[in-house]
Tab-separated table of C-alpha atoms in Angstrom:
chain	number	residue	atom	x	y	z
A	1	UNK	CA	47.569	-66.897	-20.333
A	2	UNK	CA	45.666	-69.612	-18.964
A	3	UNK	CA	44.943	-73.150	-20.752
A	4	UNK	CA	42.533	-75.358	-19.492
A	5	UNK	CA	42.469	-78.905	-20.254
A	6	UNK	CA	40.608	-82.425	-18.932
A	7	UNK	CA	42.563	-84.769	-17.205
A	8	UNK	CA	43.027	-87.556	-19.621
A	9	UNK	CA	45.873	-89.572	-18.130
A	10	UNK	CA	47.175	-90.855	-15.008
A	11	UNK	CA	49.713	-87.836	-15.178
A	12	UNK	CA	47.607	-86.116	-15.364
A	13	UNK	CA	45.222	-86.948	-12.278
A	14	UNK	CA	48.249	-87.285	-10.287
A	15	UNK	CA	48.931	-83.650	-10.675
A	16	UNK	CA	45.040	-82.643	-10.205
A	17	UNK	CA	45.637	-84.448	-6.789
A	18	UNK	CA	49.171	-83.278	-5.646
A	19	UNK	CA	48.111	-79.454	-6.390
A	20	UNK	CA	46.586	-79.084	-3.010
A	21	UNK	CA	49.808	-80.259	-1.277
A	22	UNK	CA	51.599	-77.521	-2.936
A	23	UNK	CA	49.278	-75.104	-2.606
A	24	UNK	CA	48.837	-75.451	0.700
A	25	UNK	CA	51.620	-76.507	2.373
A	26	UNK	CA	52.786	-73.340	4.229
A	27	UNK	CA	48.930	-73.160	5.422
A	28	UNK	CA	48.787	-74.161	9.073
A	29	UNK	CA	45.160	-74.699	9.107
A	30	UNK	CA	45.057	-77.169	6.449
A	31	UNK	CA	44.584	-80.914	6.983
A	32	UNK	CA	46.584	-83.160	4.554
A	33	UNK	CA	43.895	-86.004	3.036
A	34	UNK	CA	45.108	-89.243	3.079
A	35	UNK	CA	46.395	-89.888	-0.673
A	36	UNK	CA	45.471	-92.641	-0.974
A	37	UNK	CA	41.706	-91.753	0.118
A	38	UNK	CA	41.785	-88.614	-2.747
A	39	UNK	CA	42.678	-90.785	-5.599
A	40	UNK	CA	39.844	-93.256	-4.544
A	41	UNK	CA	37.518	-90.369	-5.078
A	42	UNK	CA	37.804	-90.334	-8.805
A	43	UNK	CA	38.069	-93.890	-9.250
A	44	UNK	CA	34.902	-95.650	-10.913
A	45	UNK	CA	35.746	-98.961	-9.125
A	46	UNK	CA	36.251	-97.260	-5.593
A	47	UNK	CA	33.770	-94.729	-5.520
A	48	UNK	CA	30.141	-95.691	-5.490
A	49	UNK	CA	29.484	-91.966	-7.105
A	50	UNK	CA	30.179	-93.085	-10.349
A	51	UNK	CA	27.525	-96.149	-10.763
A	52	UNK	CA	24.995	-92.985	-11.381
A	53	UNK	CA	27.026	-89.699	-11.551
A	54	UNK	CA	29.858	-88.313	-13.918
A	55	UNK	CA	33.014	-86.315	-13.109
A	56	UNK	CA	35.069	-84.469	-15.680
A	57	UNK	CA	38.336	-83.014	-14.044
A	58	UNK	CA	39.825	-79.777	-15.243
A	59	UNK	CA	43.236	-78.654	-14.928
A	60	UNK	CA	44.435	-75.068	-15.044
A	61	UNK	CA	48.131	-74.404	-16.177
A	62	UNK	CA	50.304	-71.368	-17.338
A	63	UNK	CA	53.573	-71.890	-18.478
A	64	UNK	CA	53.088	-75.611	-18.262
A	65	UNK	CA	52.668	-75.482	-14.164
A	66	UNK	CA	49.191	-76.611	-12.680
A	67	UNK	CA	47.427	-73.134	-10.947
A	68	UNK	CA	44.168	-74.594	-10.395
A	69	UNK	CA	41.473	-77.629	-11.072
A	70	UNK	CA	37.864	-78.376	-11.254
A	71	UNK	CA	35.693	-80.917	-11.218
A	72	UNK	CA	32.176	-80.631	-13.494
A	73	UNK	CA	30.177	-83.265	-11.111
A	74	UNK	CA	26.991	-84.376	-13.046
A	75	UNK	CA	24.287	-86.108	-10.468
A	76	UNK	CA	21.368	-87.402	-11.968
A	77	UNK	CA	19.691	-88.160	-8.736
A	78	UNK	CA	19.874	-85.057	-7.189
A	79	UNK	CA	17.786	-83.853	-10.163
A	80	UNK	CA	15.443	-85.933	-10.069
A	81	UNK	CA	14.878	-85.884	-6.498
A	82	UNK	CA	14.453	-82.204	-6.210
A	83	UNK	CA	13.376	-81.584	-10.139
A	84	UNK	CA	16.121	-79.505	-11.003
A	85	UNK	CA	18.222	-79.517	-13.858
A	86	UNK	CA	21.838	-78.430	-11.820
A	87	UNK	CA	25.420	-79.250	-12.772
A	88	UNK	CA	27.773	-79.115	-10.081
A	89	UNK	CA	31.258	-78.456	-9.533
A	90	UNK	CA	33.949	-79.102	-6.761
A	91	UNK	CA	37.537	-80.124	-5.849
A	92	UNK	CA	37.776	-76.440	-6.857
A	93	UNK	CA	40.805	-74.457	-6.703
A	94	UNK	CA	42.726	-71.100	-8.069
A	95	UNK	CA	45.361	-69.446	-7.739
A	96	UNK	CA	43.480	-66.343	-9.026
A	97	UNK	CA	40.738	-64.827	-10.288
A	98	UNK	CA	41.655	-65.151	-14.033
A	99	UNK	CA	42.243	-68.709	-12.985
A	100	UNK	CA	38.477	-69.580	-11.682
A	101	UNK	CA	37.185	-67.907	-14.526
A	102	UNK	CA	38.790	-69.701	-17.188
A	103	UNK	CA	38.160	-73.005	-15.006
A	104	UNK	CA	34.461	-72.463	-14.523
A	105	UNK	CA	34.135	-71.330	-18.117
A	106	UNK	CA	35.182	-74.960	-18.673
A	107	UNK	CA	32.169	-76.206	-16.053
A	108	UNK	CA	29.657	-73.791	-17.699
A	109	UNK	CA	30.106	-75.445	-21.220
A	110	UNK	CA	30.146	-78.374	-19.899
A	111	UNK	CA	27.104	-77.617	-17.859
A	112	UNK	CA	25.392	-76.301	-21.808
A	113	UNK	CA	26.409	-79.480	-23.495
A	114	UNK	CA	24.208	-81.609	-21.327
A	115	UNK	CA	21.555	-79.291	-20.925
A	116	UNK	CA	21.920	-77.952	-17.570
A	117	UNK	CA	20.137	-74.671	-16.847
A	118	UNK	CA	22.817	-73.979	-14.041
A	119	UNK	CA	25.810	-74.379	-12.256
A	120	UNK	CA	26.252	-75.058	-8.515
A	121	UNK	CA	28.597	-75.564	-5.735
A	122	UNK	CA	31.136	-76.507	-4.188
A	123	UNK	CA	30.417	-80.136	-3.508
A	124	UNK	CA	33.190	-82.485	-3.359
A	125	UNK	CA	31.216	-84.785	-5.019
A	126	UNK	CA	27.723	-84.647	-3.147
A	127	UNK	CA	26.789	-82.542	0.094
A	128	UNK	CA	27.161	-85.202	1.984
A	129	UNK	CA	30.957	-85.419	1.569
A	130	UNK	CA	32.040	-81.998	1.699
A	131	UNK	CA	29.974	-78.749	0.297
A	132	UNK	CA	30.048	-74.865	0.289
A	133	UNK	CA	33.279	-72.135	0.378
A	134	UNK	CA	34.445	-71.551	4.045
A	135	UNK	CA	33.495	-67.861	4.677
A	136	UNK	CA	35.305	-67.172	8.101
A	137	UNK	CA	37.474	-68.609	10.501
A	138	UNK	CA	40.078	-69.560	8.507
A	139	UNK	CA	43.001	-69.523	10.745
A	140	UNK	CA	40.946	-72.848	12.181
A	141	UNK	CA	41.641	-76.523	11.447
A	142	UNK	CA	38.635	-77.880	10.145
A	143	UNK	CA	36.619	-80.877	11.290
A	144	UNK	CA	36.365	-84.050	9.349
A	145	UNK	CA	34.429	-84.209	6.383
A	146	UNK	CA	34.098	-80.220	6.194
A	147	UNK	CA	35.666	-77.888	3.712
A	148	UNK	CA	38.322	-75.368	3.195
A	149	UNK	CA	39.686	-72.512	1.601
A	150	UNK	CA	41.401	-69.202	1.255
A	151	UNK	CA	39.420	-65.952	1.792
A	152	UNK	CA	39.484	-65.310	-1.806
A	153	UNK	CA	37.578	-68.262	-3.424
A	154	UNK	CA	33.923	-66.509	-2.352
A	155	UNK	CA	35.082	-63.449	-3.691
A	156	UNK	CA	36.351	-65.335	-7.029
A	157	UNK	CA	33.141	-67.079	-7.307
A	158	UNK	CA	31.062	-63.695	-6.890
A	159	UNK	CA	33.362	-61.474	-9.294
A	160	UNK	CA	31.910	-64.246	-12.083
A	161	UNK	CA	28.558	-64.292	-11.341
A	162	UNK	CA	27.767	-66.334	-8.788
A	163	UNK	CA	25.758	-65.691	-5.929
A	164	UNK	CA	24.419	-67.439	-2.764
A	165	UNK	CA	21.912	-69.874	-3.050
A	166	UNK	CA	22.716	-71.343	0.208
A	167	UNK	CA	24.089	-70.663	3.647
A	168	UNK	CA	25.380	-73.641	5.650
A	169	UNK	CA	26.209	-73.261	9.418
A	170	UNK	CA	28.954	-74.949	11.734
A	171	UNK	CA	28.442	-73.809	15.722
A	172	UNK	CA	31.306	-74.599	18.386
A	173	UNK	CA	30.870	-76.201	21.643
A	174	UNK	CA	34.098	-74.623	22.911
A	175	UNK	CA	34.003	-76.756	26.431
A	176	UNK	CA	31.416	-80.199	26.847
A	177	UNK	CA	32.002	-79.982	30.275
A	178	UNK	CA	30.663	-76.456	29.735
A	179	UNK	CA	27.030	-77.040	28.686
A	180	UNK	CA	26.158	-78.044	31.867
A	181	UNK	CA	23.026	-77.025	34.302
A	182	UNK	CA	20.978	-74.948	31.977
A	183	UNK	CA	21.142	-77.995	29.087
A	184	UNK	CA	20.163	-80.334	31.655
A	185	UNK	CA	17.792	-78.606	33.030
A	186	UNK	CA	16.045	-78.480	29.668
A	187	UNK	CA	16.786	-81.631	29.209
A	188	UNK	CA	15.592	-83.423	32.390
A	189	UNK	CA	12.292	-81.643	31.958
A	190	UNK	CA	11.686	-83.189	28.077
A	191	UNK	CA	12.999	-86.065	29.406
A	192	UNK	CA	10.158	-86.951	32.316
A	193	UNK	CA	7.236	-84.592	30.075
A	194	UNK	CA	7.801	-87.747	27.231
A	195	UNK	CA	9.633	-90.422	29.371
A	196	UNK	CA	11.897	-90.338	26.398
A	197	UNK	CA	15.375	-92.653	26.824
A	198	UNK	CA	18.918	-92.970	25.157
A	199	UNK	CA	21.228	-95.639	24.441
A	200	UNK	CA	24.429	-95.691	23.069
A	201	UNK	CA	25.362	-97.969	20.080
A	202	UNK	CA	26.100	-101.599	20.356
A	203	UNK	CA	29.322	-102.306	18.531
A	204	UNK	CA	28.758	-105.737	19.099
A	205	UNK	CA	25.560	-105.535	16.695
A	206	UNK	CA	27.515	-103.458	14.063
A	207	UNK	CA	25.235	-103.715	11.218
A	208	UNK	CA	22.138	-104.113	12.635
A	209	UNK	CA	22.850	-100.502	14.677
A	210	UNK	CA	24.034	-99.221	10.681
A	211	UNK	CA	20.762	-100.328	9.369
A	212	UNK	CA	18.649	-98.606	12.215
A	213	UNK	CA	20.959	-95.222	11.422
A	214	UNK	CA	20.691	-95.479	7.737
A	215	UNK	CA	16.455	-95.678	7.881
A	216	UNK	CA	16.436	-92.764	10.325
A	217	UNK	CA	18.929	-90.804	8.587
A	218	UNK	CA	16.532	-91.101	5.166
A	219	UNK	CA	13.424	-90.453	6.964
A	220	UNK	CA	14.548	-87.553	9.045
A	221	UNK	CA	16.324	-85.483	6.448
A	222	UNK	CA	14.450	-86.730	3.173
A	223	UNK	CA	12.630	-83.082	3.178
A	224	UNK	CA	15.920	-80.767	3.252
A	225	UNK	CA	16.859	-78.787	1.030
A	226	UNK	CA	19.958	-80.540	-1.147
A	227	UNK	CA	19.351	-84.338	0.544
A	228	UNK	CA	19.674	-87.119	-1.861
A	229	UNK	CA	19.352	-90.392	-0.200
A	230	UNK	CA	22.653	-92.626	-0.208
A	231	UNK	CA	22.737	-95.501	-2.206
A	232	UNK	CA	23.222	-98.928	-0.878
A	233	UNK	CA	26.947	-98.886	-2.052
A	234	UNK	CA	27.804	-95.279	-1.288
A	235	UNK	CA	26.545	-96.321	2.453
A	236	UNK	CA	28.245	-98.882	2.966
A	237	UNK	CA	31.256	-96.606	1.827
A	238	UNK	CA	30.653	-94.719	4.717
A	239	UNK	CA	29.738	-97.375	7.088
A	240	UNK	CA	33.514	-98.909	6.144
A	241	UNK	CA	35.243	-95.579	6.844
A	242	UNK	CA	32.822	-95.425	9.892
A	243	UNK	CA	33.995	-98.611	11.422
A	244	UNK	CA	37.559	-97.024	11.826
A	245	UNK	CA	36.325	-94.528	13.966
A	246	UNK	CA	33.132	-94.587	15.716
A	247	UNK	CA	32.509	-94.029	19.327
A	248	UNK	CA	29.400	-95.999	20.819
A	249	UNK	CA	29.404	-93.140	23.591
A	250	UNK	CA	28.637	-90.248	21.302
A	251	UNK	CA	26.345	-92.730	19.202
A	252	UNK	CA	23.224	-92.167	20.544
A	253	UNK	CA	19.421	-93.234	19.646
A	254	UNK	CA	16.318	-91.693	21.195
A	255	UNK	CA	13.884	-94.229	22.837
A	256	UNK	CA	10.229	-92.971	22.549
A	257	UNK	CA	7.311	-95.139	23.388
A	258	UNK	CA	9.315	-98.144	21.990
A	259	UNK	CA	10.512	-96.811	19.256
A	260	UNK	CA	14.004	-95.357	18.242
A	261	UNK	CA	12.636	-92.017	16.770
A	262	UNK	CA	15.944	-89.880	17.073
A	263	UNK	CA	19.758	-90.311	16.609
A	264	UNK	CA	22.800	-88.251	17.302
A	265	UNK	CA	26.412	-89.495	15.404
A	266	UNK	CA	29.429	-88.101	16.710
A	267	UNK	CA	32.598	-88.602	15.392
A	268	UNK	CA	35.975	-88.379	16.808
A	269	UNK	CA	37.439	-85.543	14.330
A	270	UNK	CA	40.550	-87.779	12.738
A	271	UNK	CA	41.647	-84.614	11.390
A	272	UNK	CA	43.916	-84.139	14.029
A	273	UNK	CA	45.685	-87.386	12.906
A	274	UNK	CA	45.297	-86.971	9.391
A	275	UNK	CA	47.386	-83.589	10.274
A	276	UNK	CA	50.329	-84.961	12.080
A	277	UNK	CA	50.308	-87.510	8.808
A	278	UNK	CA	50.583	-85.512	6.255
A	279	UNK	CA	48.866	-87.206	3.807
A	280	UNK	CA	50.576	-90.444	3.555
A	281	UNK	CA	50.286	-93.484	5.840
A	282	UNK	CA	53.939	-94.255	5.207
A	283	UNK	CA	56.474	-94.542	6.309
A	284	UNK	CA	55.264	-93.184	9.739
A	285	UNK	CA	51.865	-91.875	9.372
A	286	UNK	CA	50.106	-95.151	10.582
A	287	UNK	CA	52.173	-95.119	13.971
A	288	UNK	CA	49.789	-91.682	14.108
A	289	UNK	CA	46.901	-93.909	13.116
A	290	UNK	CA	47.804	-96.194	15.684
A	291	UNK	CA	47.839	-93.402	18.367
A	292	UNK	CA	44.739	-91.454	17.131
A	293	UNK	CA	43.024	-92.175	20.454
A	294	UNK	CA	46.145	-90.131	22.617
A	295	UNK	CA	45.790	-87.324	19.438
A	296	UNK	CA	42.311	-86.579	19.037
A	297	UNK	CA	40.816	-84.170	21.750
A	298	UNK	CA	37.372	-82.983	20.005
A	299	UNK	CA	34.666	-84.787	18.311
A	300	UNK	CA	31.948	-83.572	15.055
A	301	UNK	CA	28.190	-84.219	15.357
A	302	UNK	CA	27.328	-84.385	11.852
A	303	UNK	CA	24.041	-85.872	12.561
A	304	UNK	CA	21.630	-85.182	14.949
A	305	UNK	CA	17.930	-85.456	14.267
A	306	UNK	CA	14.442	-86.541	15.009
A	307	UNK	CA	11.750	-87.921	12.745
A	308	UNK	CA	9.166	-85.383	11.574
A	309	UNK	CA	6.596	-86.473	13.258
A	310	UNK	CA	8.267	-85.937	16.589
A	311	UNK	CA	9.568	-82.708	16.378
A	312	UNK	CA	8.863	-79.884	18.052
A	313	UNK	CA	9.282	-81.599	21.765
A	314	UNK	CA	13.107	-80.640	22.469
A	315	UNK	CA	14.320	-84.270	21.915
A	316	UNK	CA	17.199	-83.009	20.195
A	317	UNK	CA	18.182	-81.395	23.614
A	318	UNK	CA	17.656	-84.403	25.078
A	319	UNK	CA	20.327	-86.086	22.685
A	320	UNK	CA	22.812	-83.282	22.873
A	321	UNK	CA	22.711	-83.690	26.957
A	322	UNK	CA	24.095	-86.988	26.803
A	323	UNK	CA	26.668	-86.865	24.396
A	324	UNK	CA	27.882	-83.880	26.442
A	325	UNK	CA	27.688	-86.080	29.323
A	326	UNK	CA	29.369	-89.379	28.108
A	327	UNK	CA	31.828	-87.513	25.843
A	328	UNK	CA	33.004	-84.859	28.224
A	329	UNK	CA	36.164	-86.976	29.644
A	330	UNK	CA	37.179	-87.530	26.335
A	331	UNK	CA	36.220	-84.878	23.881
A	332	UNK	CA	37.493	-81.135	25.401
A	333	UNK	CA	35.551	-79.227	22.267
A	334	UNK	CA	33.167	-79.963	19.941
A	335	UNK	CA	31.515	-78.963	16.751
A	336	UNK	CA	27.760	-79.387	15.409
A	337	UNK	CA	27.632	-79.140	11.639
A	338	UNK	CA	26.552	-78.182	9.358
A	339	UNK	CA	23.173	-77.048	9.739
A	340	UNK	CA	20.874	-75.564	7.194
A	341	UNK	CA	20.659	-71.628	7.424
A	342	UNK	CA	17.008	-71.478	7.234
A	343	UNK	CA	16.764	-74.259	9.938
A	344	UNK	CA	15.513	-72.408	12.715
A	345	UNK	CA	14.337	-74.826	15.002
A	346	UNK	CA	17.778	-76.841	15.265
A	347	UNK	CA	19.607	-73.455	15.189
A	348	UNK	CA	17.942	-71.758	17.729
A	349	UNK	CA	17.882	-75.344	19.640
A	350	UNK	CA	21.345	-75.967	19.261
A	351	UNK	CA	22.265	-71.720	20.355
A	352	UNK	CA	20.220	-72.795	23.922
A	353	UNK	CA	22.478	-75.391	24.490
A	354	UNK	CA	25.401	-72.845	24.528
A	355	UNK	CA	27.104	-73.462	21.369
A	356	UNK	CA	28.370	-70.162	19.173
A	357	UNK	CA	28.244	-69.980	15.573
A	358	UNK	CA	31.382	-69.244	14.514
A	359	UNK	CA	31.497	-70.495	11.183
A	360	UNK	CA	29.311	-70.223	7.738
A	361	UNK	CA	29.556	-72.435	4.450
A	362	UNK	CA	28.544	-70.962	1.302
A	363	UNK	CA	26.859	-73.024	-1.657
A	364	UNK	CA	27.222	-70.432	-4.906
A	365	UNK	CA	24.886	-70.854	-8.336
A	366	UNK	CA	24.898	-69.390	-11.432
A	367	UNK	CA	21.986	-69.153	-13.975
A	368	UNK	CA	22.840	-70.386	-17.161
């Protein structure tokens, strides 16, 4: 028999946090997060989330042991910038089936009593910081600020009614050094058609560079499917975590005319630290910290784009070319994620340049 219940105590979100640890801690493909990062993530003073957006955590026991948790994520401004009426859920996990049906029961009526007309997800708690069940290649680590699961959570999900409402993809640059002639090629030829340029970003003007990211990053993606524009807190969030670990050389802007009208963010993947710490900075996981630029070997572009109105021209190629070109001493593979299923002109962009897609994200819904 399975009990669910809301975390109502400290206890109590102590175990909803520790149950990955467990779970997981034969897996070698999982990456430990940091503690101390996870219990920030339900905090209302620590996470910017909560100033517009609810999260009810659900625990699942039997016999008194924890098998599995939720999280019901109300977010008022995704609503009302796409005119939906969606509750989400996420930090989801199960032992088994019986397990994500009782939990998601518990999301559903949740989802009724403040007159949601569905359910959707995983987001963990927005799809900017983590979204969709991992649908192959599991036996791989995962890059930062991506997902991950067992093999059985899609097939959970779909056994209860829910179905795809969006695929999200993840392609692998297996070598830098790799993409070579044929990208520059392409490249050089965009490059001297538009007398386009790129420079890296200036560390030394930290915020001024942030601002110039965070008004491309709203203009260029304001029409996708799921974006929500950050809040002024929520970016600066991410411009503090950002601080720990951004390159300049794989933080590129696009030069057109004038006029920055592109940007590519890579991101050294501090996975492979976060790994070798295994979730706690203490008492030796910050010597790994310390070390992080001897550890990590790969880098994630989470964000590569080009405002509308200059699309079309192959400036993301452009963009791609140099990052493979400064970060090729360091960074030995690479990963470009995720990118919209039904994005053809970055996916068919980003397949030229010799990445393979070797890995799909799956957002589920369910009508109530």
């Amino acid at each position: 028999m399975v009990a669910v219940q809301p975390v109502t105590s400290r206890a109590d979100l102590r175990r909803f946090v520790d149950y990955p640890y467990r779970k997981y801690a034969g897996d070698a493909a999982w990456v430990p997060p940091l503690r101390l990062k996870e219990y920030e993530n339900f905090n209302p003073t620590k996470n910017p989330f909560f100033e517009y957006g609810e999260m009810i955590l659900f625990l699942a026991l039997q016999n008194g042991t924890v098998v599995g948790r939720v999280a019901a994520i109300d977010n008022p401004r995704h609503n009302d910038t796409h005119r939906e009426n969606i509750l989400f859920f996420g930090f989801f996990e199960a032992e088994a089936e019986e397990v994500a049906a009782s939990l998601m029961s518990a999301v559903e009526q949740r989802a009724a009593e403040a007159g949601r007309t569905a359910v959707r997800g995983p987001t963990n708690p927005t799809m900017d910081s983590g979204a969709g069940f991992q649908l192959d290649a599991y036996d791989t680590t995962p890059y930062l600020m991506m997902t991950q699961n067992p093999p059985s959570y899609p097939t959970y999900m779909e056994a209860i009614g829910y179905s795809k409402i969006k695929d999200l993809y993840a392609w692998r640059y297996d070598s830098l050094a790799g993409m070579g002639e044929r990208l520059s090629r392409l490249a050089k030829r965009v490059t001297r058609r538009y007398d386009v340029t790129v420079r890296p970003g200036n560390l030394k003007h930290f915020d001024e560079e942030l601002a110039l990211l965070r008004r491309l990053y709203n203009q260029a993606w304001e029409k996708n499917w799921g974006f929500v524009k950050m809040s002024g807190a929520e970016f600066n969030r991410f411009a503090r975590d950002l601080r720990l670990i951004i390159d300049p050389d794989i933080t590129l802007f696009l030069v057109f005319r004038g006029e920055v009208v592109g940007l590519a963010l890579g991101l050294p993947d501090i996975n492979l630290v976060f790994k070798k710490m295994r979730g706690r900075l203490l008492p030796f996981g910050f010597l790994h910290l310390l070390n992080r630029g001897r550890i990590i070997n790969r880098a994630r572009l989470p964000i590569l784009g080009v405002l509308p109105e200059y699309r079309n021209r192959g400036f993301e190629l452009v963009l791609i070319d140099e990052i493979a070109k400064r970060g090729s001493a360091k960074y030995h593979e690479a990963e470009c994620s995720w990118i919209l299923e039904d994005n053809d002109v970055m996916n068919k962009g980003i397949a030229a340049t010799g990445a393979t897609l070797y890995k799909t994200y799956r957002v589920y819904q369910k009508l109530l």
